[in-house]
Amino acid sequence: MQVIHLSEIDSSMIDLVGGKAAGLGEMIKAGERVPDGFCLTVESYKSRDLPESELIDAYERLGGGRVAVRSSATAEDLPDASFAGQQDTLLNVEGAGPLIDAVRRCWDSLHTERAVAYRATVGIEDAAMAVVVQRMIDPVVAGVLFTANPITGCRTEMVVDAARGLGTAIVDGTVVPDHYVLRHQAPAVPNDDGCLGQEQLEELRDTGRRQQEHFGSPQDIEWAIDAAGTLWLLQSRPITTLFPAPPDTGDTRLYLEFGHIQGMLRPATPMGVSLLKTGSGMWFKAMGATIDPRDPLPRLVPIGGRLYFDLTDFLRNKSMRKRLGISLQVYGPRVQGAVQRMLDDPRFAPRRGLPFRLGNAVKMTLRLAPDAIVGIVRSLARPDAARVRAYRALSEIRRQTTTPAEPATPAERLRWVIEDSHKAVMGPDMMRLVWPLMAGMIAGSAPSGLLQGVADDELDIVLGGMPYNVTTEMDLALWKVAVNAREHRDLFLSTPPEELAAKYRAGDLPDIGMAGFLDRYGMRAAAEIDVGMPRWEEAPAPLFATIANYLRVDDPEQAPDRRFEQAAQKAEKMIDTLARRARRRRPVRGRLATFFMRRSRKLTGLREIAKFAWLPAILAARRQLLLIGTDLAARGLLERADDIMFLDLSEARAAVHNGADHRDLIAARRATYERELRRPTVPGALLSDGTDVEALAPPGPVEDGVLTGMAGAAGRATGRARVIRDPAGAHIEPGEILVAPTTDPGWTPLFMTTAGLVTETGSPVAHGPTVAREYGIPAVICVRNATHEIKTGQLITIDGTAGTVRVEKTD
C-alpha cells in the first residue's frame, strides 16, 4: 500500500504514514475540519521507487490545482520530539511535474544536516519519510494554538499566535504575530486592532479542548481561517517541551525541586525513589514519628522523575511563611524569589493549622534536642575526639550493613532490602556521626556573622584546603592512582575510557592501584543517592576518563595535591590575619570568630561524611536487587536484571511473590526515563497546574555578555569553557572552566584540573561549591541555562564573589 486517503489513517499506522499523517487522520476521525488529502507511505521511500502514476492519479482525484506537500517522518510529531521545521513543507504546488519534484524534496529533507543533528540530539538513530499531499487553504488569518502555555508550562492557559495570511510566517519567525493568552475559565479577550475576534478565540479554545482530550496530552495545533470564516486544522502534535505536570490533588500546590541541593538534576529511577522514602521513613520512625508505611515521605513527590518537596502547607502557615525567604537561601536567588512572589498569591493565603503533626514534632524534639546540644557542644570543645567518634561510627555503620546469608531466595533478599538494608545507617551510629558534622557546619558559617564589616570574601579562603573531607580525600586518592599511571601515559591517553574499563575487568591493565581505590570508593557514582545508578565498581569508565584528564597536567604547580596544599596554607595564614584584625576592631567577637575558624579547620570537612555513611547501605541494597532481577529475568518476568530498578518495592514484591509480569510497565518507564535524561532544564519551583514559577519573574537588567548567578566560591578566573552535561567519560583540559547543569561528588574528580566552576543550579552549601572552595577555585552557581548560553571553547571570566560570568569578546 503506497497511497492512502487521510480519512483512512489512524494513530496505529504511524510506522507506515509518519507522525503528521497519523495526527491528521486522528483529527478527521474525531470530526475536525481538515483539508482533504492523501499520504504517500514510507514504503515508497524505503524502496526509493516513486510510484509516479499512482501519485498523479491520487492528485487528480483530489481535484488537481494547488496543494501543500508536507513531510511526515516516522520520527515526527512524537510525544518527546516534534521535529518542528526539521523537514520540508512546500506550499502552492501545482501540476504533476512540480508535485513529483516536491515529494522528492521532502524525501531529501530527511537527511539534511539539521534533521540528522536533531535526531541525534533526541536519541533517534534513523527514520523513514512519508509525504502528505493536501488541498491548499487560502487563509485570511492563520497561526498556532498551544493548549498549555509553552513558556510557563501552565496547563490552565492556552496561547494563540496569529497573523494575517499564511501561518508559515509565524513558525518561520518572519513576522511579529498577535499574541493571546486564554484562561480556561475566563472569557476570551481580543486585542485592540488584532486579527482575531472574541468569537474566533472562543472557537479556537473549544477546538483546543477537544484536541487535548482526544489525544490525551497538551497539543501544538496549526490552524487557518479562510475568507468564509471557516476554521481548518492543519496539524496537531504533542507539546514536547512541557515539564511533566504534578499529580492532580484537586488543590493548588507549590513544589520545590529537591534533588539539585544534592547535585542531582537527572531523573531518579522508581526504585531509587522507593528505597529513598523507605529508608528515610526508618529514621523518622526511630525518632518517634508516626509514618504511613505506604508512603513514609508524602511531601517528597516525584515529578518527571525528579524529587520535589511540597511546600504548600508551610507557605499557608501564618508564622512559618514569614521565615521562608531566609530558609530558602540555600536554593539560590531564583527559587527564593519565586517562592516569595507566591506569598502574594491569594491561592496561598494563610490558613488555620500546622503543616505537620504536632505530636510527631514534640516526640522528635524531646528525643533529639538533648543529644544534639550535648553532641554539638562536646564536638566544639574537643574536636579531635569528636572526629574520632565520627569515623568510628562510620566504620560501625559499614560493619553492621550485612546482607542475607547465602544461599538466599529472592524473597529473603527483598525482605532484607525493605526491612534491614537501612537499619544501620538510620540508627544511633548515624546520630553520633551527625553531631560533629553539625558542629563543623556551625563553625564554618558562624564567622561570617561575627565578622561583618571586618571580613567578607576572605572567609572563603578560610574554607580552602579543608581536611577530613571524604570527597576531597577520594579525589586526591584518584590523583595518586593517576600518578601511578604516568609510566603508562600513552596507554591511558590513547585508549577510550570504556575500553580501559573492559581491560581492567579482564585483568589486562597494568596495576596502578585502581583495585584499592575501588575497594574504598567503588560505591560512589554520579547521582549516587539513587540505587538505580550503576556504581563505579560496576562501571569504572568515568574514573579512567578522569585519570586521562589528570595525566594532561604538565605544570607541577597545577597538580591537584599541590593546589590543595596551597589552599590549606592560605587558609591558615588568613585565619591569623583575620584574627589580628578582628581582635583590634571587635575584641570579643574577634576571639569568638577565631575560635570558630580554628574549629572549622578540624570539623567542617566532615560535612560529606553523613552521605558517605549512607552509601554502603545503597550499594548493598543495589547488589541484592540486581540478584533478584537476575532471578526474575530467568523466570521471564524481566528482560534483564537491572529492569528491577524501574519498579518500586511493592511492585518488586508482587513480581517475587506472585509472579507479576511488569515488562510492559518497565518498557514504558524506561522510555520516559530516557526522554527525561535529555531534558535540558528542570523547574526549580513548580505549581500544580504545571507552571514554572521562575518563568513568571520579570526580566532583570542584563549587561551585554554577562550571565548572572550566585556566588559559590570566591575568586576570579579566565579560561576556555568546557560544557559537560554528564561526567561519564568527560574530557577537560587543565585550566579550562567547567560549565555543568549541576554537580555532586561523582563530578568532583573533574574539579582538580579546572580553573573554575559554573553550574545552572545549586546552593552555597551543596557539594559542588563546597569542594570548589576547598580546592581554592572560584565557582558561580544558579546561572540559568548556562550550558546553552555558554559554548565549549568560548573564553569566559567568572567572578565567584559577584556571582557573574562574562563571555569575553575575541577576534
Short mmCIF file of N, CA and C in Angstrom, two decimals, residues 557-616:
data_model
loop_
_atom_site.label_atom_id
_atom_site.label_comp_id
_atom_site.label_asym_id
_atom_site.label_seq_id
_atom_site.Cartn_x
_atom_site.Cartn_y
_atom_site.Cartn_z
N GLU A 557 52.89 22.91 39.58
CA GLU A 557 52.13 23.79 40.48
C GLU A 557 50.62 23.61 40.32
N GLN A 558 50.22 23.01 39.17
CA GLN A 558 48.80 22.78 38.94
C GLN A 558 48.37 21.37 39.37
N ALA A 559 49.29 20.60 39.89
CA ALA A 559 48.94 19.26 40.38
C ALA A 559 47.91 19.39 41.51
N PRO A 560 46.86 18.58 41.49
CA PRO A 560 45.79 18.73 42.49
C PRO A 560 46.27 18.68 43.93
N ASP A 561 47.20 17.77 44.24
CA ASP A 561 47.66 17.70 45.63
C ASP A 561 48.41 18.97 46.02
N ARG A 562 49.15 19.55 45.07
CA ARG A 562 49.86 20.80 45.34
C ARG A 562 48.87 21.95 45.51
N ARG A 563 47.85 22.00 44.66
CA ARG A 563 46.84 23.06 44.76
C ARG A 563 46.09 22.96 46.09
N PHE A 564 45.78 21.75 46.50
CA PHE A 564 45.07 21.57 47.76
C PHE A 564 45.95 22.01 48.93
N GLU A 565 47.22 21.65 48.88
CA GLU A 565 48.16 22.04 49.93
C GLU A 565 48.30 23.56 50.00
N GLN A 566 48.37 24.20 48.83
CA GLN A 566 48.49 25.66 48.81
C GLN A 566 47.23 26.31 49.38
N ALA A 567 46.06 25.76 49.06
CA ALA A 567 44.81 26.30 49.59
C ALA A 567 44.78 26.18 51.12
N ALA A 568 45.29 25.06 51.64
CA ALA A 568 45.33 24.88 53.09
C ALA A 568 46.27 25.89 53.74
N GLN A 569 47.42 26.14 53.13
CA GLN A 569 48.37 27.12 53.67
C GLN A 569 47.78 28.52 53.66
N LYS A 570 47.10 28.87 52.59
CA LYS A 570 46.45 30.19 52.51
C LYS A 570 45.38 30.32 53.59
N ALA A 571 44.67 29.24 53.84
CA ALA A 571 43.61 29.27 54.86
C ALA A 571 44.20 29.56 56.24
N GLU A 572 45.28 28.87 56.58
CA GLU A 572 45.89 29.09 57.90
C GLU A 572 46.41 30.52 58.04
N LYS A 573 47.03 31.03 56.98
CA LYS A 573 47.52 32.41 57.03
C LYS A 573 46.37 33.40 57.15
N MET A 574 45.27 33.13 56.45
CA MET A 574 44.14 34.05 56.51
C MET A 574 43.50 34.05 57.89
N ILE A 575 43.47 32.91 58.56
CA ILE A 575 42.94 32.88 59.93
C ILE A 575 43.77 33.78 60.83
N ASP A 576 45.09 33.69 60.70
CA ASP A 576 45.96 34.55 61.51
C ASP A 576 45.71 36.02 61.21
N THR A 577 45.57 36.35 59.92
CA THR A 577 45.34 37.75 59.51
C THR A 577 44.02 38.27 60.06
N LEU A 578 42.95 37.48 59.88
CA LEU A 578 41.63 37.92 60.34
C LEU A 578 41.56 37.97 61.86
N ALA A 579 42.26 37.05 62.50
CA ALA A 579 42.25 37.05 63.98
C ALA A 579 42.85 38.35 64.51
N ARG A 580 43.99 38.77 63.94
CA ARG A 580 44.62 40.03 64.40
C ARG A 580 43.72 41.22 64.10
N ARG A 581 43.15 41.25 62.91
CA ARG A 581 42.31 42.39 62.52
C ARG A 581 41.06 42.46 63.39
N ALA A 582 40.42 41.30 63.61
CA ALA A 582 39.17 41.28 64.36
C ALA A 582 39.38 41.65 65.83
N ARG A 583 40.46 41.18 66.41
CA ARG A 583 40.71 41.47 67.83
C ARG A 583 40.98 42.94 68.06
N ARG A 584 41.55 43.61 67.08
CA ARG A 584 41.78 45.05 67.21
C ARG A 584 40.46 45.81 67.13
N ARG A 585 39.60 45.41 66.22
CA ARG A 585 38.39 46.18 65.95
C ARG A 585 37.20 45.72 66.80
N ARG A 586 37.10 44.43 67.06
CA ARG A 586 35.99 43.89 67.85
C ARG A 586 36.54 42.77 68.72
N PRO A 587 37.10 43.10 69.87
CA PRO A 587 37.84 42.11 70.68
C PRO A 587 37.03 40.86 71.01
N VAL A 588 35.79 41.02 71.50
CA VAL A 588 35.02 39.85 71.92
C VAL A 588 34.61 39.01 70.72
N ARG A 589 34.02 39.69 69.75
CA ARG A 589 33.63 38.97 68.55
C ARG A 589 34.83 38.36 67.84
N GLY A 590 35.92 39.09 67.84
CA GLY A 590 37.12 38.60 67.16
C GLY A 590 37.62 37.31 67.76
N ARG A 591 37.64 37.23 69.10
CA ARG A 591 38.09 35.99 69.74
C ARG A 591 37.14 34.84 69.46
N LEU A 592 35.84 35.15 69.48
CA LEU A 592 34.85 34.10 69.21
C LEU A 592 34.96 33.62 67.75
N ALA A 593 35.12 34.57 66.84
CA ALA A 593 35.26 34.20 65.43
C ALA A 593 36.51 33.37 65.20
N THR A 594 37.60 33.74 65.87
CA THR A 594 38.85 32.98 65.73
C THR A 594 38.66 31.56 66.25
N PHE A 595 37.95 31.44 67.39
CA PHE A 595 37.66 30.10 67.92
C PHE A 595 36.93 29.25 66.87
N PHE A 596 35.89 29.83 66.25
CA PHE A 596 35.12 29.07 65.27
C PHE A 596 35.94 28.77 64.01
N MET A 597 36.78 29.70 63.57
CA MET A 597 37.61 29.43 62.40
C MET A 597 38.57 28.28 62.67
N ARG A 598 39.16 28.25 63.87
CA ARG A 598 40.06 27.15 64.22
C ARG A 598 39.28 25.83 64.29
N ARG A 599 38.12 25.86 64.89
CA ARG A 599 37.31 24.65 64.97
C ARG A 599 36.84 24.21 63.58
N SER A 600 36.60 25.18 62.72
CA SER A 600 36.17 24.84 61.36
C SER A 600 37.20 23.97 60.65
N ARG A 601 38.51 24.31 60.85
CA ARG A 601 39.56 23.53 60.20
C ARG A 601 39.60 22.08 60.71
N LYS A 602 39.02 21.84 61.86
CA LYS A 602 39.04 20.49 62.43
C LYS A 602 37.74 19.72 62.19
N LEU A 603 36.65 20.44 61.90
CA LEU A 603 35.35 19.77 61.86
C LEU A 603 34.55 19.96 60.57
N THR A 604 34.71 21.11 59.90
CA THR A 604 33.82 21.41 58.77
C THR A 604 33.99 20.42 57.62
N GLY A 605 35.17 19.86 57.48
CA GLY A 605 35.37 18.86 56.43
C GLY A 605 34.49 17.63 56.58
N LEU A 606 33.92 17.43 57.75
CA LEU A 606 33.06 16.27 57.99
C LEU A 606 31.70 16.39 57.32
N ARG A 607 31.40 17.52 56.69
CA ARG A 607 30.06 17.72 56.14
C ARG A 607 29.66 16.65 55.12
N GLU A 608 30.62 15.99 54.48
CA GLU A 608 30.31 14.97 53.48
C GLU A 608 30.16 13.58 54.08
N ILE A 609 30.47 13.44 55.36
CA ILE A 609 30.59 12.09 55.92
C ILE A 609 29.24 11.39 56.09
N ALA A 610 28.17 12.15 56.33
CA ALA A 610 26.86 11.51 56.53
C ALA A 610 26.40 10.82 55.25
N LYS A 611 26.53 11.50 54.14
CA LYS A 611 26.14 10.87 52.87
C LYS A 611 27.05 9.68 52.57
N PHE A 612 28.34 9.84 52.88
CA PHE A 612 29.28 8.75 52.64
C PHE A 612 28.89 7.52 53.48
N ALA A 613 28.41 7.76 54.69
CA ALA A 613 27.99 6.66 55.56
C ALA A 613 26.76 5.95 55.03
N TRP A 614 25.96 6.66 54.23
CA TRP A 614 24.73 6.11 53.68
C TRP A 614 25.03 5.17 52.50
N LEU A 615 26.14 5.39 51.82
CA LEU A 615 26.40 4.70 50.56
C LEU A 615 26.56 3.18 50.71
N PRO A 616 27.18 2.65 51.78
CA PRO A 616 27.24 1.19 51.88
C PRO A 616 25.87 0.53 51.87
#
